[in-house]
Short mmCIF file of C-alpha atoms in Angstrom, two decimals:
data_model
loop_
_atom_site.label_atom_id
_atom_site.label_comp_id
_atom_site.label_asym_id
_atom_site.label_seq_id
_atom_site.Cartn_x
_atom_site.Cartn_y
_atom_site.Cartn_z
CA UNK A 11 174.16 103.79 194.32
CA UNK A 12 172.54 100.86 196.10
CA UNK A 13 169.85 101.74 198.62
CA UNK A 14 169.72 105.34 197.43
CA UNK A 15 166.59 107.44 197.27
CA UNK A 16 166.25 110.88 195.73
CA UNK A 17 163.70 113.68 195.98
CA UNK A 18 161.31 111.89 198.32
CA UNK A 19 158.53 114.11 199.73
CA UNK A 20 158.70 114.06 203.52
CA UNK A 21 157.99 115.79 206.82
CA UNK A 22 159.94 115.64 210.07
CA UNK A 23 157.82 114.22 212.91
CA UNK A 24 160.56 113.96 215.56
CA UNK A 25 164.27 114.45 215.94
CA UNK A 26 166.86 113.95 218.68
CA UNK A 27 170.61 114.27 219.14
CA UNK A 28 172.67 111.32 217.93
CA UNK A 29 176.26 110.90 218.98
CA UNK A 30 178.20 114.16 219.24
CA UNK A 31 177.23 116.24 216.22
CA UNK A 32 174.44 114.40 214.39
CA UNK A 33 170.67 114.11 214.55
CA UNK A 34 168.43 111.04 214.40
CA UNK A 35 165.36 112.17 212.49
CA UNK A 36 162.01 110.39 212.23
CA UNK A 37 160.29 111.37 209.00
CA UNK A 38 156.94 110.62 207.41
CA UNK A 39 157.43 110.08 203.68
CA UNK A 40 155.10 109.66 200.74
CA UNK A 41 156.42 106.36 199.36
CA UNK A 42 158.22 104.79 202.32
CA UNK A 43 155.99 105.66 205.26
CA UNK A 44 157.62 106.43 208.57
CA UNK A 45 161.36 105.93 208.70
CA UNK A 46 164.46 107.06 210.60
CA UNK A 47 167.37 108.89 209.02
CA UNK A 48 170.75 109.91 210.40
CA UNK A 49 171.63 113.52 209.56
CA UNK A 50 175.39 113.51 210.04
CA UNK A 51 176.83 116.73 211.42
CA UNK A 52 173.37 118.32 211.56
CA UNK A 53 173.69 119.14 215.26
CA UNK A 54 176.85 121.17 214.76
CA UNK A 55 176.84 124.97 214.75
CA UNK A 56 177.90 125.29 211.12
CA UNK A 57 175.42 122.86 209.58
CA UNK A 58 172.33 124.30 207.84
CA UNK A 59 170.49 121.00 208.33
CA UNK A 60 169.38 121.74 211.89
CA UNK A 61 167.36 124.74 210.69
CA UNK A 62 166.02 122.84 207.67
CA UNK A 63 164.87 119.72 209.49
CA UNK A 64 161.91 121.35 211.21
CA UNK A 65 158.43 119.91 211.87
CA UNK A 66 155.61 120.86 209.47
CA UNK A 67 158.08 121.95 206.78
CA UNK A 68 157.60 120.30 203.35
CA UNK A 69 160.89 118.65 202.38
CA UNK A 70 162.42 116.70 199.51
CA UNK A 71 164.98 114.26 200.86
CA UNK A 72 167.81 112.16 199.46
CA UNK A 73 169.32 109.29 201.45
CA UNK A 74 171.48 106.20 201.14
CA UNK A 75 171.67 102.92 203.02
CA UNK A 76 169.96 99.55 203.15
CA UNK A 77 169.50 99.04 206.91
CA UNK A 78 166.97 100.48 209.33
CA UNK A 79 169.09 103.59 209.87
CA UNK A 80 169.71 105.30 206.57
CA UNK A 81 171.93 108.33 206.03
CA UNK A 82 170.44 111.61 204.90
CA UNK A 83 172.45 113.11 202.03
CA UNK A 84 170.39 116.07 200.76
CA UNK A 85 167.55 118.30 201.99
CA UNK A 86 165.51 120.61 199.77
CA UNK A 87 163.04 122.85 201.60
CA UNK A 88 159.75 123.63 199.90
CA UNK A 89 157.25 126.37 200.77
CA UNK A 90 154.44 125.40 203.07
CA UNK A 91 151.90 126.74 205.57
CA UNK A 92 153.04 128.07 208.95
CA UNK A 93 151.40 127.08 212.23
CA UNK A 94 151.53 130.45 213.96
CA UNK A 95 148.73 130.07 216.51
CA UNK A 96 149.66 128.27 219.71
CA UNK A 97 146.67 125.91 219.51
CA UNK A 98 147.55 125.04 215.90
CA UNK A 99 151.18 124.40 216.79
CA UNK A 100 150.28 122.16 219.73
CA UNK A 101 147.78 120.31 217.53
CA UNK A 102 150.47 119.71 214.91
CA UNK A 103 152.81 118.35 217.57
CA UNK A 104 150.03 116.03 218.73
CA UNK A 105 149.55 114.66 215.22
CA UNK A 106 153.29 114.20 214.78
CA UNK A 107 153.45 112.24 218.01
CA UNK A 108 150.66 109.97 216.83
CA UNK A 109 152.58 109.28 213.62
CA UNK A 110 155.84 108.65 215.45
CA UNK A 111 154.41 106.36 218.11
CA UNK A 112 151.70 104.43 216.27
CA UNK A 113 152.43 104.29 212.54
CA UNK A 114 154.42 101.13 211.68
CA UNK A 115 157.85 101.77 210.19
CA UNK A 116 158.43 101.35 206.44
CA UNK A 117 154.70 101.01 205.75
CA UNK A 118 153.65 103.44 202.99
CA UNK A 119 150.35 105.29 203.41
CA UNK A 120 150.06 107.78 200.54
CA UNK A 121 146.42 108.58 201.35
CA UNK A 122 147.36 109.41 204.94
CA UNK A 123 150.29 111.47 203.67
CA UNK A 124 147.86 113.50 201.58
CA UNK A 125 145.59 113.89 204.62
CA UNK A 126 148.59 115.15 206.61
CA UNK A 127 149.32 117.81 203.98
CA UNK A 128 145.68 118.89 204.13
CA UNK A 129 145.55 119.03 207.93
CA UNK A 130 148.62 121.27 208.12
CA UNK A 131 147.02 123.67 205.64
CA UNK A 132 143.79 123.69 207.64
CA UNK A 133 145.56 124.19 210.97
CA UNK A 134 147.38 127.20 209.53
CA UNK A 135 144.12 128.91 208.58
CA UNK A 136 141.34 128.00 211.00
CA UNK A 137 140.64 128.62 214.67
CA UNK A 138 138.19 125.70 214.67
CA UNK A 139 140.77 123.09 215.57
CA UNK A 140 138.68 120.18 216.83
CA UNK A 141 136.93 119.19 213.56
CA UNK A 142 140.29 119.28 211.80
CA UNK A 143 141.87 116.96 214.35
CA UNK A 144 138.93 114.56 214.32
CA UNK A 145 139.00 114.25 210.52
CA UNK A 146 142.71 113.44 210.56
CA UNK A 147 142.26 110.93 213.38
CA UNK A 148 139.56 109.21 211.34
CA UNK A 149 141.86 109.14 208.30
CA UNK A 150 144.62 107.70 210.50
CA UNK A 151 142.25 105.02 211.84
CA UNK A 152 141.27 104.11 208.26
CA UNK A 153 144.94 103.82 207.25
CA UNK A 154 145.55 101.44 210.14
CA UNK A 155 142.43 99.40 209.40
CA UNK A 156 140.74 100.22 212.72
CA UNK A 157 138.09 102.55 211.37
CA UNK A 158 134.41 101.89 211.96
CA UNK A 159 130.97 103.07 210.92
CA UNK A 160 129.30 105.51 213.30
CA UNK A 161 125.87 104.25 212.21
CA UNK A 162 126.36 100.48 212.53
CA UNK A 163 126.29 98.35 215.68
CA UNK A 164 128.79 95.63 214.86
CA UNK A 165 127.56 93.15 217.50
CA UNK A 166 124.05 93.04 216.05
CA UNK A 167 124.74 94.02 212.46
CA UNK A 168 121.91 96.53 212.69
CA UNK A 169 121.87 100.22 211.92
CA UNK A 170 122.08 102.69 214.77
CA UNK A 171 118.66 104.08 215.66
CA UNK A 172 117.81 107.52 217.04
CA UNK A 173 116.47 107.41 220.57
CA UNK A 174 118.68 104.42 221.47
CA UNK A 175 121.99 104.40 223.32
CA UNK A 176 125.13 102.58 222.23
CA UNK A 177 128.65 101.76 223.37
CA UNK A 178 132.14 101.96 221.88
CA UNK A 179 134.72 99.19 221.86
CA UNK A 180 138.08 100.06 220.18
CA UNK A 181 138.31 96.54 218.76
CA UNK A 182 134.74 96.33 217.49
CA UNK A 183 133.55 99.88 216.93
CA UNK A 184 130.01 100.89 217.86
CA UNK A 185 128.14 98.15 219.71
CA UNK A 186 124.62 97.85 221.10
CA UNK A 187 125.54 95.85 224.20
CA UNK A 188 128.59 96.50 226.44
CA UNK A 189 131.21 93.77 226.69
CA UNK A 190 134.63 93.23 228.34
CA UNK A 191 136.36 95.63 225.95
CA UNK A 192 133.74 98.36 226.12
CA UNK A 193 135.24 101.70 227.15
CA UNK A 194 132.34 104.08 226.51
CA UNK A 195 128.61 103.67 227.14
CA UNK A 196 125.43 105.70 226.79
CA UNK A 197 126.30 107.15 223.38
CA UNK A 198 123.13 108.71 221.89
CA UNK A 199 122.06 107.20 218.60
CA UNK A 200 121.03 110.52 217.10
CA UNK A 201 124.51 111.97 217.68
CA UNK A 202 126.13 108.87 216.16
CA UNK A 203 123.91 109.25 213.09
CA UNK A 204 124.91 112.90 212.75
CA UNK A 205 128.58 111.91 212.91
CA UNK A 206 127.95 109.28 210.24
CA UNK A 207 126.80 112.19 208.04
CA UNK A 208 130.05 114.02 208.78
CA UNK A 209 128.53 116.53 211.18
CA UNK A 210 131.27 117.90 213.44
CA UNK A 211 129.63 121.30 213.81
CA UNK A 212 127.47 120.55 216.85
CA UNK A 213 128.91 120.62 220.35
CA UNK A 214 127.42 117.20 221.14
CA UNK A 215 128.97 115.69 218.02
CA UNK A 216 132.39 117.17 218.72
CA UNK A 217 132.32 116.02 222.32
CA UNK A 218 131.30 112.45 221.46
CA UNK A 219 133.79 112.17 218.59
CA UNK A 220 136.57 113.42 220.83
CA UNK A 221 135.76 110.87 223.53
CA UNK A 222 135.68 108.01 221.02
CA UNK A 223 138.92 109.04 219.31
CA UNK A 224 140.65 109.43 222.68
CA UNK A 225 139.71 105.87 223.62
CA UNK A 226 140.77 104.52 220.22
CA UNK A 227 144.18 106.15 220.22
CA UNK A 228 144.82 105.30 223.87
CA UNK A 229 144.13 101.70 222.85
CA UNK A 230 146.56 101.95 219.93
CA UNK A 231 149.22 103.56 222.13
CA UNK A 232 148.99 100.60 224.55
CA UNK A 233 149.50 102.71 227.63
CA UNK A 234 152.26 104.93 226.28
CA UNK A 235 151.65 108.60 227.15
CA UNK A 236 151.46 111.41 224.63
CA UNK A 237 153.63 114.27 225.83
CA UNK A 238 151.89 116.70 223.49
CA UNK A 239 148.65 116.38 225.44
CA UNK A 240 150.23 118.09 228.43
CA UNK A 241 150.91 121.18 226.30
CA UNK A 242 147.22 121.94 226.17
CA UNK A 243 147.11 122.44 229.93
CA UNK A 244 148.85 125.75 229.25
CA UNK A 245 145.99 126.92 227.08
CA UNK A 246 143.60 127.79 229.86
CA UNK A 247 140.23 128.66 228.49
CA UNK A 248 141.15 127.25 225.08
CA UNK A 249 138.53 124.72 223.93
CA UNK A 250 140.48 123.26 220.99
CA UNK A 251 142.54 120.62 222.71
CA UNK A 252 143.33 117.17 221.34
#
């Protein structure tokens, strides 16, 4: 059958009602990137699809169609980790919203797909949420080609030095001198060097990495809000927000 795909690994990142009894489902797939499928009849009481098409659930999907909206024809559910803690669940929803809102459609990113599988497994096991989120955000930035080196000032071409302060520009990365696009200033060089070594254990490193990633993804979102961020306001006293 023309335009048919079978047994494609995928995850649901968002879904909404479509017409009277169907669902429009945004999925992140291994070989086709982010795409939208129509699950006909899935929103009816008798359909098993509504229960199967859940976020964070590993799926194997079949579909047909050649346009932007393809029709889902088969769903096979595979075993996977469960996000039982509230902070883990909210973090997963945050990552799904990033994928839905930022990742270009029909642009395969198999390395990012593998990172997504890993992050779900980590979120299901750990209470240390922030390092997990930061690592995925960095993988996402690399997939989009907007990653940067923590230990290089791009405006001078020189390595970051301890004892000096630097800035962050989402279009340039770490810079020594603030410019029109600079969003963050006074970033300690020693903390940047620790982050370059992958150190997300220290409080200073986590705090700086979080600030930088927030600025980067706000830039990529172009002013569009992330609804998942508001969920963390309900976790009073919880330090692992996105």
